CSV table of C-alpha atoms and ligand atoms in Angstrom, one decimal:
chain,number,residue,atom,x,y,z
A,111,MET,CA,124.4,150.8,181.1
A,112,LYS,CA,125.0,150.8,177.4
A,113,THR,CA,125.7,154.1,175.5
A,114,VAL,CA,123.5,154.9,172.5
A,115,TYR,CA,124.6,157.6,170.1
A,116,ALA,CA,122.6,159.5,167.4
A,117,CYS,CA,123.8,162.5,165.4
A,118,PHE,CA,121.3,165.3,164.7
A,119,CYS,CA,121.8,167.8,161.9
A,120,THR,CA,118.7,169.8,162.2
A,121,ASP,CA,117.4,173.0,163.8
A,122,VAL,CA,113.8,171.8,164.0
A,123,ILE,CA,112.7,168.8,166.0
A,124,HIS,CA,109.9,166.8,164.4
A,125,GLU,CA,108.3,163.4,165.0
A,126,GLY,CA,111.1,161.7,163.1
A,127,HIS,CA,113.7,162.9,165.6
A,128,LEU,CA,111.6,162.0,168.5
A,129,ASN,CA,111.2,158.5,167.0
A,130,ILE,CA,115.0,158.2,166.9
A,131,VAL,CA,115.3,159.2,170.6
A,132,ASN,CA,112.5,156.8,171.6
A,133,HIS,CA,114.2,153.9,169.8
A,134,ALA,CA,117.6,154.9,171.3
A,135,LYS,CA,116.2,154.9,174.8
A,136,GLU,CA,115.4,151.2,174.5
A,137,TYR,CA,119.1,150.4,174.1
A,138,GLY,CA,120.6,152.5,176.9
A,139,ARG,CA,121.8,156.0,177.8
A,140,VAL,CA,121.1,158.4,175.0
A,141,VAL,CA,123.8,160.8,173.8
A,142,ILE,CA,122.9,163.1,171.0
A,143,GLY,CA,125.6,164.7,168.9
A,144,GLY,CA,125.0,168.1,167.2
A,145,LEU,CA,126.9,168.3,164.0
A,146,SER,CA,129.1,171.5,163.9
A,147,ASP,CA,128.0,174.3,161.6
A,148,ARG,CA,131.0,173.8,159.4
A,149,GLU,CA,130.2,170.2,158.7
A,150,MET,CA,126.4,170.9,158.4
A,151,ILE,CA,127.0,173.3,155.6
A,152,ARG,CA,129.0,170.7,153.7
A,153,CYS,CA,126.4,168.0,153.9
A,154,THR,CA,123.0,169.4,154.2
A,155,LYS,CA,121.2,172.7,153.9
A,156,PHE,CA,122.2,175.8,155.7
A,157,LEU,CA,120.8,176.4,159.1
A,158,SER,CA,118.5,179.0,160.6
A,159,ALA,CA,119.8,178.6,164.2
A,160,SER,CA,123.3,178.9,165.7
A,161,GLU,CA,125.3,176.0,167.1
A,162,GLU,CA,124.5,177.0,170.7
A,163,GLU,CA,120.8,177.2,169.9
A,164,ARG,CA,120.8,173.8,168.3
A,165,MET,CA,122.6,172.2,171.3
A,166,ALA,CA,120.1,173.7,173.7
A,167,LEU,CA,117.2,172.5,171.6
A,168,TYR,CA,118.6,168.9,171.6
A,169,ARG,CA,119.1,169.1,175.4
A,170,SER,CA,115.4,170.0,175.9
A,171,ILE,CA,114.2,166.8,174.2
A,172,GLU,CA,112.8,164.3,176.8
A,173,GLY,CA,114.8,161.1,176.9
A,174,VAL,CA,118.1,162.7,175.9
A,175,ASP,CA,120.8,162.2,178.6
A,176,GLU,CA,123.7,164.1,177.1
A,177,VAL,CA,124.4,166.4,174.2
A,178,VAL,CA,127.9,166.6,172.6
A,179,MET,CA,129.3,168.4,169.6
A,180,GLN,CA,130.2,166.3,166.6
A,181,ASN,CA,132.9,168.0,164.6
A,182,ASP,CA,133.3,165.4,161.9
A,183,MET,CA,130.6,164.4,159.5
A,184,LEU,CA,132.0,160.9,159.4
A,185,TYR,CA,131.7,160.5,163.2
A,186,ASP,CA,135.5,159.8,163.9
A,187,ASP,CA,135.8,162.3,166.8
A,188,VAL,CA,132.7,161.2,168.7
A,189,ILE,CA,133.2,157.5,168.2
A,190,ASP,CA,136.7,157.9,169.5
A,191,SER,CA,135.7,159.7,172.7
A,192,ILE,CA,132.3,158.1,173.4
A,193,ARG,CA,132.8,154.6,172.0
A,194,PRO,CA,129.0,154.1,171.8
A,195,ASP,CA,127.6,150.5,172.0
A,196,TYR,CA,125.0,151.5,169.5
A,197,VAL,CA,124.7,154.2,166.8
A,198,VAL,CA,121.1,154.9,165.9
A,199,HIS,CA,120.1,156.6,162.6
A,200,GLY,CA,117.1,156.7,160.2
A,201,ASP,CA,117.3,153.9,157.6
A,202,ASN,CA,117.4,156.5,154.8
A,203,TRP,CA,121.2,156.4,155.1
A,204,ILE,CA,121.2,152.8,153.8
A,205,GLU,CA,120.9,154.2,150.2
A,206,GLY,CA,122.0,157.3,148.3
A,207,ALA,CA,124.8,159.7,149.1
A,208,GLU,CA,124.7,159.1,152.9
A,209,ARG,CA,125.6,155.4,152.4
A,210,SER,CA,129.3,156.3,152.6
A,211,VAL,CA,128.8,157.8,156.1
A,212,ARG,CA,127.0,154.7,157.3
A,213,ASP,CA,129.8,152.4,155.9
A,214,HIS,CA,132.4,154.6,157.6
A,215,VAL,CA,130.6,154.4,161.0
A,216,GLU,CA,130.3,150.7,160.7
A,217,LYS,CA,134.0,150.4,160.1
A,218,LEU,CA,134.7,152.5,163.2
A,219,ILE,CA,132.4,150.6,165.6
A,220,THR,CA,132.6,147.0,164.5
A,221,PRO,CA,136.2,146.4,165.8
A,222,TYR,CA,135.1,147.0,169.4
A,223,GLY,CA,131.7,145.3,169.1
A,224,GLY,CA,129.5,148.4,168.4
A,225,GLN,CA,126.4,148.1,166.3
A,226,ILE,CA,124.3,150.2,164.0
A,227,VAL,CA,120.5,150.4,164.6
A,228,ASP,CA,118.6,151.5,161.5
A,229,VAL,CA,115.3,153.0,162.5
A,230,PRO,CA,112.5,153.2,159.9
A,231,TYR,CA,112.7,156.7,158.5
A,232,THR,CA,109.6,158.8,159.3
A,233,TYR,CA,108.3,161.0,156.5
A,234,ASN,CA,104.7,162.2,156.7
A,235,ASP,CA,102.7,165.3,155.8
A,236,SER,CA,103.5,167.0,159.1
A,237,ILE,CA,107.3,166.5,158.6
A,238,LYS,CA,107.0,167.6,154.9
A,239,LYS,CA,105.3,170.8,156.2
A,240,THR,CA,108.1,171.4,158.7
A,241,ASP,CA,110.7,170.9,156.0
A,242,GLN,CA,108.8,173.3,153.7
A,243,ARG,CA,108.6,175.9,156.4
A,244,LEU,CA,112.3,175.8,157.0
A,245,LYS,CA,113.0,176.0,153.3
A,246,GLU,CA,110.7,179.1,153.1
A,247,LYS,CA,112.5,180.7,156.0
A,248,LEU,CA,115.9,180.1,154.4
A,249,SER,CA,114.8,181.6,151.1
A,250,MET,CA,113.5,184.8,152.7
A,251,PRO,CA,115.6,187.9,151.8
A,252,GLU,CA,116.9,188.6,155.3
A,253,TYR,CA,118.1,185.0,155.8
A,254,ARG,CA,119.4,184.4,152.3
A,255,ARG,CA,121.3,187.7,152.1
A,256,LYS,CA,123.5,187.3,155.2
A,257,ARG,CA,124.4,183.7,154.4
A,258,LEU,CA,127.3,184.6,152.2
A,259,ARG,CA,129.1,186.4,155.0
A,260,GLN,CA,128.3,183.6,157.3
A,261,LEU,CA,129.8,181.1,154.8
A,262,ILE,CA,133.0,183.1,154.4
A,263,GLU,CA,133.4,182.9,158.2
A,264,MET,CA,132.5,179.2,158.5
A,265,THR,CA,134.1,177.4,155.6
A,266,PRO,CA,137.7,177.2,154.3
A,267,VAL,CA,136.5,178.1,150.8
A,268,VAL,CA,133.0,179.1,149.5
A,269,LYS,CA,132.1,177.2,146.3
A,270,ILE,CA,129.8,179.0,143.9
A,271,MET,CA,128.3,177.6,140.7
A,272,GLU,CA,126.7,179.6,138.0
A,273,ALA,CA,122.9,179.5,137.5
A,274,HIS,CA,121.1,181.3,134.7
A,275,SER,CA,117.5,180.0,135.2
A,276,GLY,CA,115.2,178.3,137.7
A,277,LEU,CA,116.3,174.9,136.5
A,278,THR,CA,120.1,175.5,136.7
A,279,GLY,CA,119.4,177.1,140.1
A,280,LEU,CA,117.8,173.8,141.2
A,281,ILE,CA,120.8,171.9,140.0
A,282,VAL,CA,123.1,174.0,142.1
A,283,GLU,CA,120.7,173.8,145.1
A,284,LYS,CA,120.3,170.1,145.1
A,285,THR,CA,123.5,168.5,143.8
A,286,VAL,CA,125.2,166.5,146.6
A,287,VAL,CA,128.1,164.1,146.0
A,288,GLU,CA,130.3,161.9,148.0
A,289,GLY,CA,133.8,163.5,147.9
A,290,SER,CA,137.1,161.7,147.7
A,291,ASP,CA,137.4,161.9,151.5
A,292,GLY,CA,134.1,160.0,151.9
A,293,LYS,CA,132.3,163.1,153.1
A,294,LEU,CA,129.3,164.6,151.4
A,295,ASP,CA,129.7,167.9,149.5
A,296,GLN,CA,127.6,170.5,147.8
A,297,TYR,CA,127.7,174.0,146.4
A,298,ASP,CA,127.4,177.0,148.7
A,299,GLY,CA,125.6,179.4,146.4
A,300,MET,CA,125.0,180.7,142.9
A,301,TRP,CA,126.7,183.1,140.5
A,302,VAL,CA,124.3,185.0,138.1
A,303,SER,CA,126.8,185.5,135.3
A,304,SER,CA,126.4,188.3,132.8
A,305,LEU,CA,127.9,185.9,130.2
A,306,CYS,CA,125.5,183.1,130.8
A,307,ASP,CA,122.5,185.3,131.4
A,308,SER,CA,123.2,187.0,128.0
A,309,THR,CA,124.1,183.8,126.2
A,310,ASP,CA,120.8,182.2,127.4
A,311,LYS,CA,119.0,185.0,125.7
A,312,GLY,CA,121.1,184.7,122.5
A,313,LYS,CA,122.7,188.0,123.2
A,314,PRO,CA,126.4,189.2,123.5
A,315,ASP,CA,127.9,189.9,126.9
A,316,ILE,CA,128.1,193.7,126.5
A,317,GLU,CA,125.6,195.0,129.2
A,318,LEU,CA,122.9,194.7,126.5
A,319,VAL,CA,120.7,192.6,128.8
A,320,ASP,CA,119.5,195.3,131.1
A,321,MET,CA,119.0,195.2,134.9
A,322,THR,CA,115.3,194.6,134.7
A,323,SER,CA,115.9,191.5,132.8
A,324,ARG,CA,118.8,190.4,135.1
A,325,LEU,CA,116.5,190.9,138.1
A,326,ARG,CA,113.9,188.7,136.4
A,327,THR,CA,116.5,185.9,136.1
A,328,ILE,CA,117.4,186.3,139.8
A,329,ASP,CA,113.8,186.2,140.7
A,330,ASP,CA,113.3,182.9,138.8
A,331,ILE,CA,116.2,181.4,140.6
A,332,MET,CA,115.1,182.7,144.0
A,333,GLU,CA,111.6,181.3,143.6
A,334,VAL,CA,112.9,177.7,143.7
A,335,THR,CA,116.1,177.9,145.8
A,336,THR,CA,117.4,178.9,149.2
A,337,LYS,CA,121.2,179.3,148.6
A,338,PRO,CA,122.9,182.7,148.5
A,339,ILE,CA,123.3,184.6,145.2
A,340,ILE,CA,126.2,186.7,143.9
A,341,LEU,CA,125.3,188.9,141.0
A,342,ASP,CA,127.8,189.7,138.2
A,343,GLY,CA,127.0,193.4,138.1
A,344,ASP,CA,129.2,194.1,135.0
A,345,THR,CA,130.6,197.6,135.4
A,346,GLY,CA,127.8,198.6,137.8
A,347,GLY,CA,126.7,201.2,135.1
A,348,LEU,CA,126.4,204.8,136.0
A,349,THR,CA,126.9,205.5,139.7
A,350,GLU,CA,123.5,207.2,139.7
A,351,HIS,CA,122.0,204.0,138.6
A,352,PHE,CA,124.2,201.7,140.7
A,353,VAL,CA,123.0,203.2,144.0
A,354,TYR,CA,119.4,202.3,143.1
A,355,ASN,CA,120.4,198.8,142.0
A,356,VAL,CA,122.2,198.2,145.3
A,357,ARG,CA,119.0,198.9,147.2
A,358,THR,CA,116.9,196.7,144.9
A,359,LEU,CA,119.4,193.8,145.2
A,360,GLU,CA,119.5,194.0,148.9
A,361,ARG,CA,115.7,194.1,149.2
A,362,MET,CA,115.5,191.0,147.0
A,363,GLY,CA,117.9,189.1,149.2
A,364,VAL,CA,120.9,189.0,146.9
A,365,SER,CA,124.1,188.6,149.0
A,366,ALA,CA,126.7,190.4,146.9
A,367,VAL,CA,127.2,192.3,143.7
A,368,ILE,CA,130.6,192.2,141.9
A,369,ILE,CA,131.4,195.2,139.8
A,370,GLU,CA,134.4,195.4,137.4
A,371,ASP,CA,136.6,198.4,136.9
A,372,LYS,CA,135.9,198.9,133.2
A,373,THR,CA,134.2,201.8,131.5
A,374,GLY,CA,132.5,202.4,128.1
A,375,LEU,CA,131.3,199.4,126.1
A,376,LYS,CA,132.1,196.4,128.3
A,377,LYS,CA,133.3,193.2,126.6
A,378,ASN,CA,133.7,189.8,128.2
A,379,SER,CA,137.1,189.6,130.1
A,380,LEU,CA,138.0,186.3,128.4
A,381,PHE,CA,138.6,188.3,125.2
A,382,GLY,CA,141.3,190.1,127.1
A,383,THR,CA,143.3,192.6,124.9
A,384,GLU,CA,141.9,191.0,121.7
A,385,VAL,CA,139.1,193.6,121.8
A,386,VAL,CA,139.1,197.2,122.8
A,387,GLN,CA,138.3,197.5,126.5
A,388,THR,CA,138.9,200.5,128.8
A,389,GLN,CA,139.7,200.3,132.5
A,390,ASP,CA,138.1,202.9,134.7
A,391,SER,CA,140.2,205.3,136.6
A,392,ILE,CA,140.9,204.4,140.3
A,393,GLU,CA,139.1,207.6,141.4
A,394,ASN,CA,135.9,207.0,139.4
A,395,PHE,CA,135.7,203.4,140.5
A,396,CYS,CA,136.4,204.2,144.1
A,397,SER,CA,133.6,206.8,144.0
A,398,LYS,CA,131.2,204.2,142.6
A,399,ILE,CA,132.1,201.8,145.3
A,400,SER,CA,131.7,204.3,148.1
A,401,GLU,CA,128.4,205.7,146.8
A,402,GLY,CA,127.1,202.1,146.6
A,403,LYS,CA,128.2,201.5,150.2
A,404,LYS,CA,126.4,204.7,151.3
A,405,ALA,CA,123.2,203.6,149.6
A,406,GLN,CA,123.2,200.2,151.3
A,407,LEU,CA,120.7,199.8,154.1
A,408,SER,CA,121.6,196.4,155.6
A,409,ASP,CA,125.0,195.3,157.1
A,410,ASP,CA,124.9,192.0,155.2
A,411,PHE,CA,125.0,193.0,151.6
A,412,MET,CA,128.5,193.0,150.0
A,413,ILE,CA,129.9,195.1,147.2
A,414,ILE,CA,132.9,193.3,145.7
A,415,ALA,CA,135.3,195.1,143.4
A,416,ARG,CA,136.6,193.2,140.5
A,417,ILE,CA,140.1,194.2,139.2
A,418,GLU,CA,140.7,193.8,135.5
A,419,SER,CA,144.4,194.9,135.5
A,420,LEU,CA,145.7,191.4,134.7
A,421,ILE,CA,143.1,190.8,132.0
A,422,LEU,CA,144.1,194.1,130.4
A,423,GLU,CA,147.8,193.5,130.9
A,424,GLN,CA,148.4,196.5,133.2
A,425,GLY,CA,150.7,194.5,135.5
A,426,MET,CA,150.7,193.3,139.1
A,427,ASP,CA,151.5,196.6,140.7
A,428,ASP,CA,148.5,198.2,139.1
A,429,ALA,CA,146.3,195.3,140.3
A,430,LEU,CA,147.6,195.6,143.8
A,431,ASN,CA,147.3,199.4,143.9
A,432,ARG,CA,143.7,199.1,142.8
A,433,ALA,CA,143.0,196.4,145.3
A,434,PHE,CA,144.1,198.6,148.2
A,435,ALA,CA,142.4,201.7,146.8
A,436,TYR,CA,139.1,199.8,146.4
A,437,THR,CA,139.1,198.3,149.9
A,438,GLY,CA,140.0,201.8,151.1
A,439,ALA,CA,136.8,203.0,149.4
A,440,GLY,CA,134.8,200.4,151.2
A,441,ALA,CA,134.7,197.4,149.0
A,442,ASP,CA,133.7,194.3,151.0
A,443,GLY,CA,135.8,192.0,148.9
A,444,ILE,CA,138.2,191.8,145.9
A,445,MET,CA,137.8,189.7,142.8
A,446,ILE,CA,141.0,189.3,140.9
A,447,HIS,CA,140.6,187.9,137.3
A,448,SER,CA,143.0,186.3,134.9
A,449,ARG,CA,142.8,184.6,131.5
A,450,LYS,CA,146.2,182.9,131.8
A,451,LYS,CA,146.3,179.1,131.4
A,452,ASP,CA,148.1,178.7,134.8
A,453,PRO,CA,147.2,180.2,138.2
A,454,ASP,CA,150.7,181.8,138.9
A,455,GLU,CA,149.7,185.4,138.5
A,456,ILE,CA,146.6,184.8,140.7
A,457,PHE,CA,148.7,183.1,143.4
A,458,LYS,CA,151.2,186.0,143.2
A,459,PHE,CA,148.4,188.6,143.5
A,460,CYS,CA,146.8,186.8,146.5
A,461,ASP,CA,150.1,186.3,148.3
A,462,LYS,CA,151.0,190.0,147.9
A,463,PHE,CA,147.6,191.2,148.9
A,464,ARG,CA,147.5,189.0,151.9
A,465,GLU,CA,150.9,190.4,153.1
A,466,LYS,CA,149.0,193.6,153.9
A,467,ASP,CA,145.4,192.6,154.2
A,468,LYS,CA,144.6,189.4,156.0
A,469,LYS,CA,140.8,189.7,156.2
A,470,THR,CA,139.1,191.2,153.1
A,471,PRO,CA,137.6,188.2,151.1
A,472,ILE,CA,139.3,187.4,147.8
A,473,VAL,CA,137.2,186.0,145.0
A,474,VAL,CA,138.5,184.1,141.9
A,475,VAL,CA,137.0,182.7,138.8
A,476,PRO,CA,139.2,179.8,137.6
A,477,THR,CA,137.9,179.4,134.0
A,478,SER,CA,141.1,179.3,132.0
A,479,PHE,CA,143.4,178.2,134.8
A,480,ASN,CA,141.1,175.4,135.6
A,481,GLN,CA,143.7,172.8,136.8
A,482,VAL,CA,143.9,174.7,140.1
A,483,THR,CA,142.0,173.1,143.1
A,484,GLU,CA,139.9,174.9,145.6
A,485,GLU,CA,142.4,173.8,148.3
A,486,GLU,CA,145.4,175.4,146.5
A,487,LEU,CA,143.5,178.6,146.1
A,488,ALA,CA,142.5,178.6,149.7
A,489,ASP,CA,146.2,178.1,150.6
A,490,HIS,CA,146.9,181.4,148.9
A,491,GLY,CA,144.1,183.2,150.9
A,492,VAL,CA,141.2,182.9,148.4
A,493,ASN,CA,137.8,182.8,150.1
A,494,ILE,CA,135.3,182.4,147.2
A,495,VAL,CA,135.7,180.3,144.1
A,496,ILE,CA,133.2,180.9,141.3
A,497,TYR,CA,132.6,178.3,138.5
A,498,ALA,CA,131.3,181.0,136.2
A,499,ASN,CA,130.0,179.3,133.1
A,500,GLN,CA,130.3,175.6,133.2
A,501,LEU,CA,126.6,174.6,133.3
A,502,MET,CA,125.9,176.8,130.3
A,503,ARG,CA,128.9,175.4,128.4
A,504,ALA,CA,127.9,171.8,129.3
A,505,ALA,CA,124.3,172.2,128.0
A,506,PHE,CA,124.9,174.1,124.8
A,507,PRO,CA,126.9,171.5,122.7
A,508,VAL,CA,124.5,168.7,123.7
A,509,MET,CA,121.4,170.8,122.7
A,510,GLN,CA,123.0,171.6,119.4
A,511,ALA,CA,124.0,168.0,118.6
A,512,THR,CA,120.5,166.9,119.5
A,513,ALA,CA,118.9,169.4,117.2
A,514,GLU,CA,121.2,168.3,114.3
A,515,GLU,CA,120.5,164.6,114.9
A,516,ILE,CA,116.7,165.0,114.8
A,517,LEU,CA,117.0,167.1,111.7
A,518,ARG,CA,119.0,164.4,110.0
A,519,ALA,CA,116.9,161.5,111.0
A,520,HIS,CA,113.5,163.3,110.5
A,521,ARG,CA,112.4,161.7,113.8
A,522,ALA,CA,113.4,161.8,117.5
A,523,LYS,CA,114.0,158.0,118.1
A,524,GLU,CA,117.8,158.2,117.5
A,525,VAL,CA,118.4,160.7,120.2
A,526,ASP,CA,116.1,159.4,122.8
A,527,SER,CA,118.5,157.0,124.6
A,528,LYS,CA,120.9,160.0,125.2
A,529,LEU,CA,118.2,162.1,126.8
A,530,MET,CA,117.1,162.4,130.4
A,531,PRO,CA,113.8,160.5,130.9
A,532,PHE,CA,111.0,163.0,131.4
A,533,LYS,CA,110.0,161.4,134.7
A,534,ASP,CA,113.5,162.2,136.1
A,535,ILE,CA,113.4,165.9,135.1
A,536,ILE,CA,109.9,166.2,136.6
A,537,ARG,CA,111.2,164.8,139.9
A,538,LEU,CA,113.7,167.6,140.1
A,539,ILE,CA,110.8,170.1,140.3
A,540,ASP,CA,109.1,170.4,143.7
A,541,GLU,CA,105.4,170.7,143.8
A,542,LEU,CA,104.0,172.8,146.5
B,58,SPV,C1,130.7,186.2,133.7
B,58,SPV,O1,130.5,185.0,134.1
B,58,SPV,O2,130.0,186.8,133.1
B,58,SPV,C2,132.0,186.8,134.2
B,58,SPV,C3,133.2,186.1,134.4
B,58,SPV,O3,132.0,188.1,134.2
B,58,SPV,S1,134.1,186.0,132.9
B,58,SPV,O4,133.2,185.5,131.9
B,58,SPV,O5,135.2,185.2,133.1
B,58,SPV,O6,134.5,187.4,132.6
B,59,MG,MG1,130.4,189.0,133.3
């Protein structure tokens, strides 16, 4: 009897999957591989069921003879152990980002005579509805909120990109690329930056854009995305206000707020000591953290303490003292910031912090030390990497140059070839 293999990366079974199983049955004994959580997160959307629940679901499908775990998106492990005669997949992987996976599978199975069977991809109204329902579920506050903690547990490093509008949120939600290792990759979530949210409104980053407006931005992003959100909460404001905001953010489904240990008029950290900025006392800031933690209702929400000691040139010892004080006060994570051109002081901080604390998540924002890779940061114990302002900085110069060119030419023809065709931008937007 021949062995037929198909990989499933879903937690809902619809007609399309049943069609794959039915095709597979015609070729022999059907083995279904469930992609591990870790790999699922890299290549598709997050899941609303656990690995065990998914495996049980696949086992219950009529016509499935065996279910195994697939730990590698590129199929190396399963092909090695099962050596299937056929690998069955929807023909949607012939084009687009998944093509690289198909090519890799072909390379693995051809030498021993294995074959790929591309089954016509099923997409109809009922499947569209199922997809939509899953998306709705993932975007609900109770599912979205806890996802950041789940990601920290499941992935070597959580990759967060800034979003300051529904449109930039969609870009973070939908961008998938084929990485250098041939595997698909995507962002894990979004950072709602005070700098970008303020800049988008043409205002300085000095806590002038108030919480009501920041919540509006979050809501715009939430309406069209499912990925978790980390809010840049600036200083957190007055403790009496912060406790209310913690409740509001939790209720909305925000996963974490990062507050920085500054007081008085906050200026953007990238100014460093070029402008007057005052660091809060350890006592005050610890009290803000612990009051925030007391106000919190769910277990999922995270209050992350951001240390500005390196930005304000207060030294490594001060940064470390604060880190341990803040975790002692209940902070669920530490963000350490630097405006140096190289990552040395960040590495040093992380190594020293990890000597004593192996578990508390560390967050970094490599804006000025941008040569550092996610892997290098993870090697020093970093859990979350935030790309804090790149989408805003990418858009601004292009918009300005376009405005100048039209003004010079007194018409829009000259710029048109550089612009995204309107039909493409419309395609980015889902219709209900
Ligand atoms: C932001 O994105 O607003 C931040 C990070 O706070 S930074 O601009 O580097 O201070
Ligand atoms: Mg900020």
